[in-house]
Amino acid sequence: MVTLRNVMSKYQMLWRMLFTVVLLICIPILLVNWITLRNIYKETETQNRKFQLDSIARFASYFASQQNEMYEIIYDMRSDTVMLPDSIDSHPYNVIETIEKVNYYNKSLPISENIFVYYRDLDCIVGKMSKSRRIFFANKFASNYLELDEKLTELFDGDFSGIEYISISSPRNSNSGGVLVCIQTTIKKYHDAVVLFHINGNSLTETFFGHTDEKNSEIFIFKGEELLVSNANYIPGITESDEFKSFLNEKETVNRDIEFEGNEYCFSKIYDDSNGLTFVIAAPMEVITESVGGIADVITNMMLLSLVIIIMLAAATIYINYKPIRAAVKKITPEDNDIKGAGEISTIMNALDDAITQKEVMSMTITEQEIMVKDLIVQRLLSGKNVAERDRAVLGISEEQNSFFVITIFTQIGSISFEDIEEQLIVSLTEGYPCKVFVTQAFFEGQLVFVFAADNSAAEEQIQEKIAVEVLSFIQDNTQDQNVKLGVGSVERKIEDIRSSYLSSVIAADQGEHGEVSFYEQAVQNFNTFENYPSEKVLIFMQYIKQGELSFALRALDEIFEHISKYIASWMSERFVYYDVVNMFVKTVSKLGCPVSNTELGKMMSFSDVNELKKTMMEMTVKTCGNVQQEKQLTDQQMLEVITEYVNENYLNKDISLNMAADHFGMSIYTFSSLFKRIVGIGFREYVVKKRLEHAKELILKTDMTVKDIASLVGFGDVSYFIRVFKNNYNETPTQLKARGKKD
């Protein structure tokens, strides 16, 4: 009778060999898999922490870019006649028009829940829905939030410059509220106003994450220790804990694990010196390690499968042949397992390489934004706008550099690369002279502007002339344009007066000779030596007409007539000055393509009443400035065709960027970005993504290419990001679109 005991006794040697073989093979496999899993766990956790830190860095950059959008909106408001207090108070219809304009501005900023404009002149507030007196606004809006009434009263009654942040929270729901970003400004230079952007934590994070499901990501923005805003996933009480406050105040610490109410969280933070804000992101510790769990499952299953296969091979081999153990060892070699393990490691390393690539791309984006911020600050100084002290610090001007002057050049800007100017000319100037140099484009075609911050020695006329000659020589050599006109503006002792130096440099260039350096003082002296002649006012008036700035031109004309009536004593002298001003006015207008009719000329040359002369000149000014603006619009249409043609030819290039396009057209990043948005209607990157998605949609419907190949072809380096952007725009994934296309 065959029993189990008899079999075990008969094949005792075979069972021993089987047990020995299994142990010799399984123990090393178990050890290798355990070491691999442990290393992968540590590496993945480290990379997840780095990714979280990169995420908050991207968020900080995104928030800074949104603040730049706020400044651009305010810049548009400053010159918008619809936003004038006089216009709002004159008729009820104008109030509706202003409200609609505020609503339009609000829609152009996705993160903003509402925009309010407080007019100090009228003591009223205009929002996207209504206009109300300040006291009614406080009762209606501020009553919904804790202590907001006192904060708004302090803001409106106080005096501040730059930007302020006010945290608001609801007594009914601690997750609602948000932050008010308050920016002091002036409308048309004469009307003080405060623009308040109401930003909700949910809208801020949703626009940043692209409407993805980020349930476990919690973002905070702090001003010092004050929490300004967070998303709806806010962990109650965490910001009041001593350990969190310690982490927040330690500038050098960027990551920390904090245990709170029995749960452990991983925090990462980044401090933005430009606005004094600290950005913090938090996630439960299980989120940091959750991807490791999936890898562990894969390796565990692979290990169990290997063990089963080894045991089966060993048993079959020994059963067939008692002795050839060597053959059995060959059949149960762990080559397949090593390959699979190597494949897992390779996959993880590839993912890490992709993460490093994304970080490099983000670094390039942040660099572009830093250049745009500096360019924006310089442009604001040139236009005479207020710039906060901390914004000036971004320019890196030292205390010794307390003299400022501007050099303006009239040339064909598109024929010279901004990259060449920055890498060659500016480097040469900063090495040769004790000064800091910024280059930008002015607000009108054909003007290249250099702003110099120097110590007193570099601001002397002799040094100024050497700098101007070097700049002129560089421009002529690189553009082959011998008709370049260069003007050197007045030296100013305050950075706020750079606008004056800019205007004087434009006048000097306009009055100077081609291919020569012209100083403002010489231009004014050579203009007219008549006693009390308003040379500077007349030159500025003519410059405003050439630039099509109607409101400034009319104001300058008023100043000319007021000056003549106040300082020109005799009737004959007064008559002579008026004739001379009319003569210059007629020449300027004629050069701009607006010939003066005989009737208009007769009215101005044979005037009997000064008011009649002024009225005729005002009418001519209005007509001329209108023609100049119309020509600018035609130029915009031509630029639209050229720019869109360039982007349409290059949007499939993965390396295309705002910096690359701006340099192609010989513009600064800020100038090109503003121009593109103004004439196209959307931002540069948004337009590129739109073109890529349209092309991708066509390929999905008409070809059999895989989604990964299509993403790579249209310029997306990451297929996951491509799918997410595609779904956000078309409300379906590429796979769903392809399936629906086949059914149709």
XYZ file of C-alpha atoms in Angstrom:
744
model
C 0.000 0.000 0.000
C 1.396 3.403 -1.084
C 1.170 5.964 1.656
C 2.519 9.511 2.014
C 4.929 8.276 4.671
C 6.323 5.636 2.303
C 6.768 8.213 -0.462
C 8.532 10.665 1.878
C 10.820 7.904 3.130
C 11.573 6.559 -0.342
C 12.330 9.992 -1.845
C 13.914 11.499 1.255
C 17.059 12.563 -0.617
C 15.026 14.219 -3.355
C 13.010 16.295 -0.898
C 16.184 17.443 0.808
C 17.690 18.497 -2.507
C 14.507 20.322 -3.438
C 14.440 22.181 -0.108
C 18.134 23.120 -0.413
C 17.782 24.376 -3.996
C 14.735 26.477 -3.145
C 16.503 28.075 -0.166
C 19.691 28.796 -2.149
C 17.709 30.561 -4.883
C 14.870 32.202 -2.933
C 16.907 33.824 -0.158
C 19.065 35.931 -2.561
C 15.959 36.874 -4.573
C 14.114 37.976 -1.436
C 17.144 39.967 -0.272
C 17.619 41.704 -3.646
C 13.941 42.596 -3.880
C 13.898 43.948 -0.324
C 16.944 46.168 -0.964
C 15.490 47.366 -4.275
C 12.147 48.212 -2.672
C 13.842 50.074 0.182
C 15.979 52.202 -2.181
C 13.032 52.927 -4.456
C 10.953 53.948 -1.437
C 13.568 56.459 -0.270
C 14.242 57.842 -3.769
C 10.544 58.203 -4.602
C 9.796 59.950 -1.298
C 12.693 62.367 -1.905
C 11.520 63.132 -5.442
C 7.918 63.630 -4.270
C 9.136 66.181 -1.741
C 11.133 67.938 -4.465
C 8.102 67.904 -6.728
C 5.998 69.441 -3.954
C 8.605 72.188 -3.505
C 8.668 72.741 -7.278
C 4.851 72.969 -7.227
C 4.825 75.786 -4.665
C 7.634 77.538 -6.600
C 5.495 77.362 -9.748
C 2.523 78.645 -7.773
C 4.558 81.600 -6.442
C 5.641 82.388 -10.005
C 2.038 82.096 -11.176
C 0.835 84.462 -8.424
C 3.549 86.977 -9.407
C 2.436 86.787 -13.065
C -1.171 87.425 -11.977
C -0.018 90.514 -10.080
C 1.637 91.705 -13.290
C -1.741 91.218 -15.011
C -3.288 93.384 -12.275
C -0.776 96.153 -12.990
C -1.567 95.923 -16.714
C -5.311 96.241 -15.962
C -4.604 99.310 -13.801
C -2.403 100.709 -16.560
C -5.361 100.411 -18.965
C -7.701 101.992 -16.382
C -5.420 105.012 -15.942
C -5.886 106.055 -19.565
C -9.538 104.931 -19.923
C -11.919 107.903 -20.138
C -14.812 105.675 -19.106
C -13.153 105.318 -15.672
C -12.934 109.095 -15.046
C -14.809 110.301 -11.917
C -16.201 113.278 -13.871
C -17.646 110.871 -16.433
C -19.219 108.667 -13.754
C -20.916 111.573 -11.962
C -22.207 113.291 -15.099
C -24.974 110.882 -16.140
C -26.541 107.590 -14.889
C -25.796 105.927 -18.221
C -22.099 106.595 -17.710
C -22.256 104.693 -14.416
C -23.619 101.649 -16.273
C -20.869 101.996 -18.851
C -18.208 102.177 -16.107
C -19.669 99.127 -14.325
C -19.594 97.181 -17.606
C -15.968 98.224 -18.084
C -15.049 97.032 -14.571
C -16.838 93.755 -15.343
C -14.789 93.475 -18.553
C -11.546 93.985 -16.614
C -12.683 91.408 -14.048
C -13.311 88.770 -16.737
C -9.804 89.285 -18.120
C -8.350 88.150 -14.772
C -9.561 84.559 -14.075
C -8.378 84.507 -10.452
C -10.388 87.616 -9.545
C -13.863 87.159 -8.071
C -14.571 90.887 -8.204
C -12.833 94.195 -8.858
C -13.698 97.342 -6.915
C -12.466 100.857 -7.728
C -12.584 103.368 -4.865
C -12.543 107.027 -6.027
C -11.255 109.367 -3.344
C -12.746 112.380 -5.216
C -16.278 110.943 -5.106
C -15.882 108.825 -1.937
C -17.643 106.004 -3.778
C -16.840 102.491 -4.968
C -17.608 100.965 -8.363
C -17.693 97.172 -8.722
C -18.665 94.758 -11.469
C -22.319 94.887 -10.342
C -23.009 98.342 -8.939
C -21.827 101.742 -7.728
C -22.290 102.712 -4.090
C -21.092 105.190 -1.532
C -18.311 103.998 0.676
C -20.503 103.712 3.760
C -23.108 101.584 1.922
C -20.358 99.433 0.441
C -18.961 98.805 3.936
C -22.414 97.850 5.249
C -23.165 95.534 2.343
C -19.853 93.925 1.414
C -17.703 94.221 4.545
C -20.492 92.929 6.795
C -20.049 89.473 5.239
C -16.472 89.228 6.513
C -14.783 89.449 9.906
C -13.242 92.844 10.859
C -13.198 93.934 7.190
C -14.977 97.248 7.814
C -12.150 98.485 10.072
C -9.467 97.313 7.642
C -11.135 99.080 4.677
C -11.616 102.289 6.671
C -7.939 102.294 7.608
C -6.982 101.624 3.956
C -9.232 104.292 2.399
C -8.440 106.988 4.973
C -4.726 106.242 5.048
C -1.982 106.883 2.545
C 0.042 104.054 1.052
C 2.044 103.400 -2.070
C 2.486 100.257 -4.098
C 0.422 97.279 -3.023
C -1.334 96.132 0.153
C -2.933 92.797 1.044
C -6.036 92.451 3.252
C -7.119 89.004 4.412
C -10.881 88.483 4.595
C -12.812 85.592 6.137
C -16.485 84.802 6.612
C -17.982 84.148 10.078
C -20.340 81.596 8.506
C -17.730 79.663 6.525
C -14.022 79.830 7.375
C -13.159 78.422 3.972
C -14.766 81.301 2.073
C -13.410 84.851 1.856
C -9.953 85.221 0.371
C -7.699 88.254 0.043
C -8.071 91.808 -1.233
C -5.087 92.943 -3.305
C -5.168 96.741 -3.023
C -3.153 98.945 -5.409
C -2.934 102.747 -5.198
C -3.178 104.529 -8.573
C -4.352 107.688 -10.305
C -6.883 107.977 -13.146
C -5.676 110.327 -15.869
C -2.960 111.536 -13.422
C -5.332 113.776 -11.408
C -7.789 111.483 -9.655
C -6.556 109.335 -6.771
C -8.066 105.871 -6.658
C -7.570 102.492 -5.009
C -8.210 99.336 -7.051
C -9.185 96.263 -5.025
C -8.945 92.778 -6.539
C -11.014 90.217 -4.582
C -9.275 86.850 -4.911
C -10.875 83.665 -3.586
C -8.611 80.805 -2.497
C -10.569 78.269 -4.554
C -10.429 80.307 -7.786
C -6.710 80.942 -7.293
C -5.788 77.269 -6.945
C -8.281 76.064 -9.577
C -6.824 78.349 -12.243
C -3.307 77.283 -11.277
C -4.005 73.524 -11.228
C -6.100 73.737 -14.405
C -9.339 72.521 -12.756
C -7.698 69.221 -11.804
C -8.803 67.270 -8.738
C -6.182 68.369 -6.211
C -8.052 67.240 -3.093
C -4.883 66.564 -1.130
C -2.977 69.742 -2.031
C -3.462 72.616 0.372
C -1.929 76.001 -0.421
C -1.440 78.938 1.957
C -0.203 82.492 1.316
C 1.234 84.397 4.298
C 2.299 88.006 4.845
C 4.676 87.589 7.753
C 2.699 85.381 10.169
C -0.675 86.597 8.884
C -2.552 84.083 6.730
C -3.864 85.950 3.689
C -5.624 83.210 1.754
C -5.845 79.435 1.386
C -7.851 76.981 -0.696
C -10.968 75.176 0.562
C -8.956 72.219 1.892
C -7.631 74.340 4.760
C -6.616 72.297 7.846
C -8.338 74.080 10.796
C -5.914 75.209 13.502
C -2.693 74.065 11.821
C -1.400 77.613 11.242
C -1.735 78.425 14.958
C 0.460 75.562 16.124
C 3.899 76.470 17.539
C 5.718 73.987 15.310
C 4.147 75.482 12.161
C 4.978 79.052 13.247
C 8.556 77.989 13.884
C 8.744 76.467 10.391
C 7.209 79.623 8.864
C 9.776 81.934 10.493
C 12.851 79.847 9.647
C 13.931 81.306 6.300
C 16.441 78.563 5.527
C 14.020 75.649 6.098
C 11.996 74.710 3.001
C 10.587 71.288 4.021
C 9.269 69.978 7.326
C 7.043 67.128 8.512
C 4.543 68.296 11.162
C 2.265 66.085 13.226
C -1.105 67.675 14.039
C -4.111 66.094 15.767
C -2.843 62.567 15.141
C -2.115 63.136 11.424
C 1.283 63.789 9.834
C 1.665 66.387 7.074
C 4.527 67.334 4.785
C 4.970 71.122 4.369
C 7.051 72.961 1.772
C 7.459 76.717 1.478
C 9.099 79.409 -0.645
C 9.636 83.075 0.201
C 9.208 85.730 -2.503
C 11.425 88.757 -1.786
C 9.685 90.886 -4.433
C 6.393 91.095 -2.562
C 7.280 89.823 0.928
C 4.928 86.859 0.690
C 5.519 83.289 1.863
C 3.871 80.497 -0.133
C 3.254 77.171 1.642
C 1.936 73.855 0.298
C 0.847 70.955 2.510
C -0.065 67.340 1.858
C -0.764 64.358 4.127
C 2.246 62.085 4.492
C 0.371 59.218 2.836
C 0.205 61.315 -0.356
C 3.987 61.679 -0.337
C 4.433 57.917 -0.086
C 1.357 56.673 -1.962
C 3.202 56.156 -5.267
C 5.672 53.930 -3.406
C 2.801 51.610 -2.429
C 2.052 50.895 -6.070
C 5.684 50.092 -6.780
C 5.819 47.833 -3.702
C 2.770 45.890 -4.913
C 4.363 45.368 -8.319
C 7.617 44.084 -6.831
C 5.813 41.874 -4.272
C 3.642 40.249 -6.934
C 6.659 39.769 -9.139
C 8.544 38.142 -6.256
C 5.682 35.725 -5.442
C 5.336 34.744 -9.077
C 9.080 34.088 -9.223
C 8.889 31.832 -6.183
C 6.024 29.771 -7.635
C 7.845 29.339 -10.935
C 11.082 28.319 -9.167
C 9.348 25.708 -7.013
C 7.507 24.238 -9.997
C 10.674 24.044 -12.086
C 12.658 22.437 -9.245
C 9.974 19.819 -8.523
C 9.539 18.907 -12.195
C 13.269 18.614 -12.765
C 13.881 16.381 -9.758
C 10.880 14.207 -10.578
C 12.083 13.591 -14.146
C 15.728 13.109 -13.316
C 17.062 12.502 -9.786
C 20.620 13.512 -10.453
C 20.986 16.334 -12.994
C 20.814 19.113 -10.395
C 22.913 21.312 -12.676
C 20.157 21.234 -15.298
C 17.607 22.121 -12.639
C 19.717 25.079 -11.512
C 19.881 26.367 -15.113
C 16.134 26.154 -15.549
C 15.431 28.122 -12.372
C 17.960 30.955 -13.031
C 16.615 34.396 -12.020
C 17.447 36.186 -15.306
C 13.807 37.115 -16.004
C 13.426 38.560 -12.532
C 16.535 40.706 -12.888
C 15.257 42.084 -16.177
C 11.880 42.943 -14.692
C 13.514 44.626 -11.697
C 15.792 46.602 -14.014
C 12.737 47.628 -16.037
C 11.046 49.020 -12.926
C 14.165 50.969 -11.969
C 14.522 52.239 -15.546
C 10.911 53.456 -15.508
C 11.467 55.367 -12.278
C 14.727 56.913 -13.548
C 12.980 58.028 -16.751
C 10.252 59.645 -14.647
C 12.910 61.460 -12.601
C 14.575 62.693 -15.809
C 11.198 64.056 -16.970
C 10.781 65.846 -13.627
C 14.231 67.449 -13.998
C 13.330 68.584 -17.539
C 10.092 70.172 -16.285
C 12.067 71.969 -13.566
C 14.439 73.415 -16.192
C 11.452 74.635 -18.246
C 9.965 76.249 -15.119
C 13.320 77.936 -14.424
C 13.265 79.440 -17.943
C 9.688 80.660 -17.396
C 10.595 82.320 -14.080
C 13.606 84.026 -15.756
C 11.323 85.424 -18.496
C 8.938 86.734 -15.849
C 11.787 88.437 -13.954
C 12.850 90.215 -17.161
C 9.237 91.274 -17.805
C 8.892 92.646 -14.264
C 12.065 94.761 -14.620
C 10.913 96.004 -18.035
C 7.481 96.857 -16.617
C 9.033 98.887 -13.757
C 11.252 100.829 -16.192
C 8.278 101.520 -18.486
C 6.232 102.762 -15.515
C 9.054 105.131 -14.546
C 9.252 106.436 -18.123
C 5.504 107.080 -18.160
C 5.654 108.966 -14.855
C 3.755 106.418 -12.782
C 4.361 105.739 -9.114
C 6.582 102.746 -8.381
C 6.734 101.205 -4.902
C 10.056 101.209 -3.039
C 10.345 97.417 -3.033
C 9.626 97.354 -6.797
C 12.517 99.764 -7.356
C 14.737 97.411 -5.348
C 14.118 94.788 -8.071
C 16.203 96.978 -10.416
C 19.231 96.595 -8.096
C 20.183 100.304 -8.049
C 22.680 101.133 -5.268
C 22.573 104.211 -3.001
C 25.658 105.698 -4.702
C 23.865 105.676 -8.056
C 21.743 108.746 -7.303
C 21.828 110.477 -10.707
C 19.549 109.418 -13.539
C 19.420 110.323 -17.210
C 17.859 108.887 -20.367
C 19.173 108.454 -23.905
C 16.539 108.048 -26.634
C 17.350 106.826 -30.140
C 15.176 107.049 -33.257
C 16.049 104.025 -35.433
C 14.636 100.895 -37.048
C 14.295 98.772 -33.887
C 13.397 95.539 -35.664
C 16.802 95.486 -37.356
C 18.749 94.957 -34.129
C 18.529 92.110 -31.612
C 17.805 92.938 -27.967
C 20.004 89.970 -27.062
C 22.956 91.626 -28.854
C 22.314 94.903 -27.019
C 22.218 93.185 -23.620
C 25.187 90.854 -24.200
C 27.500 93.376 -25.910
C 26.591 97.031 -25.434
C 25.264 96.947 -21.861
C 28.134 94.756 -20.681
C 30.597 97.211 -22.237
C 28.910 100.253 -20.650
C 28.675 98.774 -17.149
C 32.323 97.667 -17.268
C 33.556 101.040 -18.561
C 31.467 103.417 -16.439
C 30.135 103.405 -12.828
C 26.495 103.024 -13.806
C 23.618 100.595 -14.187
C 21.899 100.442 -17.585
C 18.393 99.372 -18.592
C 17.216 99.175 -22.180
C 13.622 99.087 -23.337
C 11.330 100.302 -26.072
C 9.266 103.399 -25.535
C 5.564 103.531 -26.201
C 5.943 104.641 -29.821
C 7.417 102.955 -32.878
C 11.069 103.588 -33.607
C 12.213 104.655 -30.120
C 14.952 102.727 -28.326
C 15.396 104.001 -24.749
C 18.391 103.598 -22.439
C 17.931 104.477 -18.752
C 21.131 105.146 -16.783
C 21.484 105.099 -12.987
C 24.921 106.525 -12.230
C 26.966 108.248 -9.548
C 27.666 111.958 -9.863
C 30.869 111.515 -11.896
C 29.148 109.500 -14.642
C 26.344 112.064 -14.830
C 28.702 114.892 -15.891
C 28.131 116.121 -19.442
C 31.600 115.004 -20.618
C 31.011 111.427 -19.428
C 27.463 111.551 -20.775
C 28.800 112.452 -24.197
C 31.282 109.534 -24.166
C 28.497 107.124 -23.257
C 26.197 108.584 -25.923
C 28.897 108.345 -28.620
C 29.562 104.684 -27.724
C 25.833 103.888 -27.882
C 25.429 105.723 -31.203
C 28.422 103.937 -32.720
C 27.095 100.513 -31.642
C 23.616 101.181 -33.081
C 25.006 102.456 -36.390
C 27.370 99.478 -36.755
C 24.655 96.923 -36.016
C 21.787 98.465 -38.009
C 23.670 100.069 -40.911
C 21.323 103.013 -40.312
C 23.250 106.273 -40.706
C 20.093 108.367 -40.150
C 19.994 107.495 -36.464
C 19.029 110.411 -34.211
C 20.184 110.313 -30.582
C 19.093 112.633 -27.782
C 20.512 112.908 -24.243
C 18.010 113.993 -21.595
C 18.456 116.119 -18.499
C 20.124 114.709 -15.381
C 17.663 114.099 -12.532
C 18.489 113.449 -8.879
C 15.355 111.440 -8.076
C 14.274 108.198 -9.702
C 10.687 109.521 -9.789
C 11.815 112.243 -12.255
C 13.044 109.829 -14.949
C 9.922 110.790 -16.952
C 11.287 114.372 -17.262
C 14.644 113.117 -18.513
C 12.873 110.847 -21.015
C 10.747 113.673 -22.459
C 13.776 115.962 -22.721
C 15.761 113.203 -24.497
C 12.934 112.768 -27.031
C 12.917 116.519 -27.671
C 16.723 116.557 -28.052
C 16.625 113.650 -30.533
C 13.761 115.242 -32.472
C 15.587 118.586 -32.780
C 19.029 117.063 -33.388
C 20.839 116.122 -36.586
C 21.050 112.630 -38.111
C 24.069 110.634 -36.960
C 24.956 113.089 -34.167
C 24.544 113.326 -30.396
C 22.134 116.044 -29.297
C 21.763 117.363 -25.731
C 18.471 118.727 -24.422
C 20.039 121.933 -23.085
C 21.464 122.733 -26.543
C 18.156 121.988 -28.253
C 16.285 124.412 -26.000
C 18.932 127.152 -26.298
C 19.057 126.906 -30.091
C 15.290 126.834 -30.441
C 14.508 130.515 -29.755
C 16.471 133.179 -27.868
C 13.452 135.518 -27.417
C 13.123 136.584 -23.768
C 10.516 134.575 -21.815
C 9.819 132.474 -24.908
C 8.155 129.172 -23.758
C 10.661 126.985 -25.630
C 10.308 123.884 -23.474
C 6.499 124.011 -23.420
C 6.299 124.437 -27.220
C 8.689 121.522 -27.845
C 6.719 119.261 -25.479
C 3.447 120.306 -27.170
C 4.823 119.383 -30.609
C 6.089 116.061 -29.266
C 2.664 115.145 -27.878
C 1.074 115.892 -31.263
C 3.579 113.641 -33.041
C 2.775 110.841 -30.607
C -0.988 111.312 -30.906
C -1.499 111.955 -27.163
C -4.544 114.236 -27.400
C -5.226 114.944 -23.711
C -1.574 115.783 -22.984
C -1.318 117.904 -26.138
C -4.395 119.989 -25.205
C -3.057 120.489 -21.679
C 0.325 121.588 -23.068
C -1.458 124.044 -25.417
C -3.267 125.567 -22.417
C 0.075 125.992 -20.641
C 1.578 127.756 -23.701
C -1.250 130.312 -23.900
C -1.190 130.826 -20.144
C 2.599 131.382 -20.208
C 2.401 133.920 -23.060
C -0.362 135.939 -21.402
C 1.496 135.950 -18.069
C 5.126 136.602 -19.053
C 5.038 138.438 -22.439
C 4.474 142.066 -21.556
C 4.004 144.043 -24.800
C 1.269 143.469 -27.361
C 3.792 143.329 -30.244
C 5.960 140.734 -28.492
C 2.919 138.648 -27.660
C 1.766 138.789 -31.291
C 5.230 137.725 -32.491
C 5.331 134.721 -30.137
C 1.838 133.591 -31.206
C 2.844 133.800 -34.892
C 6.005 131.791 -34.209
C 4.064 129.075 -32.323
C 1.492 128.907 -35.171
C 4.311 128.605 -37.718
C 5.851 125.631 -35.844
C 2.411 124.103 -35.334
C 1.553 124.269 -39.055
C 4.910 122.713 -40.042
C 4.516 119.863 -37.545
C 0.939 119.116 -38.568
C 1.824 119.161 -42.270
C 4.694 116.691 -41.728
C 2.234 114.319 -40.082
C 0.115 114.200 -43.240
C -2.603 116.610 -42.079
C -2.273 119.642 -44.386
C -3.757 122.883 -43.089
C -6.496 124.375 -45.272
C -6.343 128.011 -46.399
C -9.352 128.793 -44.233
C -7.733 127.350 -41.113
C -4.424 129.041 -41.898
C -6.196 132.356 -42.413
C -7.968 132.070 -39.062
C -4.693 131.441 -37.244
C -2.553 134.071 -39.018
C -5.137 136.896 -38.953
C -6.672 136.261 -35.552
C -8.198 139.161 -33.703
C -8.935 137.291 -30.514
C -6.548 134.994 -28.636
C -9.428 132.700 -27.672
C -10.350 132.332 -31.343
C -6.755 131.352 -32.175
C -6.704 128.860 -29.307
C -10.004 127.320 -30.435
C -8.733 126.854 -34.010
C -5.485 125.278 -32.805
C -7.410 122.943 -30.473
C -9.612 121.780 -33.369
C -6.528 121.146 -35.504
C -4.864 119.295 -32.605
C -7.876 117.007 -32.174
C -7.949 116.207 -35.893
C -4.181 115.587 -36.118
C -4.004 113.347 -33.041
C -6.937 111.361 -34.406
C -5.079 110.788 -37.681
C -1.930 109.703 -35.803
C -3.919 107.191 -33.737
C -5.589 105.871 -36.893
C -2.182 105.285 -38.505
C -1.106 103.416 -35.368
C -4.150 101.159 -35.708
C -3.194 100.394 -39.308
C 0.317 99.575 -38.088
C -1.204 97.238 -35.471
C -3.062 95.383 -38.240
C 0.168 94.934 -40.190
C 1.966 93.723 -37.057
C -0.896 91.297 -36.374
C -0.384 89.666 -39.776
C 3.406 89.430 -39.364
C 3.342 88.107 -35.780
C 0.589 85.531 -36.344
C 2.355 84.323 -39.484
C 5.559 83.772 -37.459
C 3.751 81.925 -34.646
C 1.725 79.812 -37.101
C 4.974 78.692 -38.715
C 6.763 77.902 -35.428
C 4.161 76.768 -32.878
C 5.124 73.090 -33.400
C 8.667 73.902 -32.236
C 9.001 72.680 -28.622
C 11.559 75.414 -27.891
C 9.345 78.352 -28.928
C 9.018 80.834 -26.071
C 8.064 84.441 -25.385
C 11.745 85.347 -25.181
C 12.501 83.667 -28.529
C 9.627 85.435 -30.320
C 10.433 88.834 -28.784
C 14.071 88.597 -29.859
C 12.998 87.584 -33.375
C 11.110 90.878 -33.745
C 13.784 92.911 -31.970
C 11.603 93.796 -28.971
C 11.880 93.462 -25.232
C 9.852 90.656 -23.630
C 7.446 93.065 -21.903
C 6.885 95.188 -25.039
C 6.262 92.146 -27.231
C 3.984 90.513 -24.628
C 1.889 93.689 -24.249
C 1.764 94.260 -28.023
C 0.750 90.649 -28.709
C -2.043 90.696 -26.145
C -3.300 94.067 -27.397
C -3.497 93.216 -31.112
C -4.281 89.467 -30.900
C -6.624 89.611 -27.914
C -5.051 86.780 -25.870
C -1.634 86.079 -24.371
C 1.259 84.635 -26.394
C 1.397 81.263 -24.603
C -2.385 80.929 -24.687
C -2.329 81.473 -28.461
C 0.458 78.897 -28.969
C -1.420 76.298 -26.884
C -4.613 77.027 -28.829
C -2.862 76.426 -32.183
C -1.259 73.222 -30.896
C -4.582 71.861 -29.640
C -6.335 72.657 -32.937
C -3.632 70.803 -34.858
C -3.752 67.894 -32.372
C -7.538 67.623 -32.748
C -7.181 67.390 -36.520
C -4.532 64.638 -36.216
C -6.688 62.657 -33.742
C -9.664 62.640 -36.110
C -7.800 62.075 -39.375
C -4.851 59.785 -38.503
C -4.129 56.578 -36.570
C -1.247 58.100 -34.601
C -1.061 57.384 -30.859
C -1.870 60.135 -28.343
C 1.762 60.154 -27.169
C 3.078 60.666 -30.731
C 0.545 63.432 -31.409
C 1.454 65.217 -28.156
C 5.140 65.114 -29.078
C 4.484 66.239 -32.662
C 2.471 69.337 -31.700
C 5.033 70.478 -29.110
C 3.930 68.964 -25.778
C 6.819 67.256 -23.973
C 4.561 65.609 -21.371
C 1.642 63.484 -22.628
C -0.172 63.714 -19.247
C -0.081 67.501 -19.377
C -1.299 67.390 -23.004
C -4.298 65.203 -22.062
C -5.188 67.501 -19.148
C -5.014 70.684 -21.264
C -6.935 69.006 -24.094
C -9.740 67.965 -21.747
C -9.930 71.434 -20.172
C -10.451 72.983 -23.620
C -12.685 70.382 -25.315
C -14.380 68.729 -22.283
C -13.204 65.273 -23.401
C -9.935 63.377 -23.617
C -8.183 62.652 -26.948
C -9.219 58.979 -26.656
C -12.872 59.930 -26.135
C -12.734 62.291 -29.133
C -11.241 59.560 -31.346
C -13.901 57.046 -30.266
C -16.690 59.549 -30.907
C -15.176 60.393 -34.306
C -15.248 56.730 -35.354
C -18.932 56.420 -34.392
C -19.809 59.526 -36.402
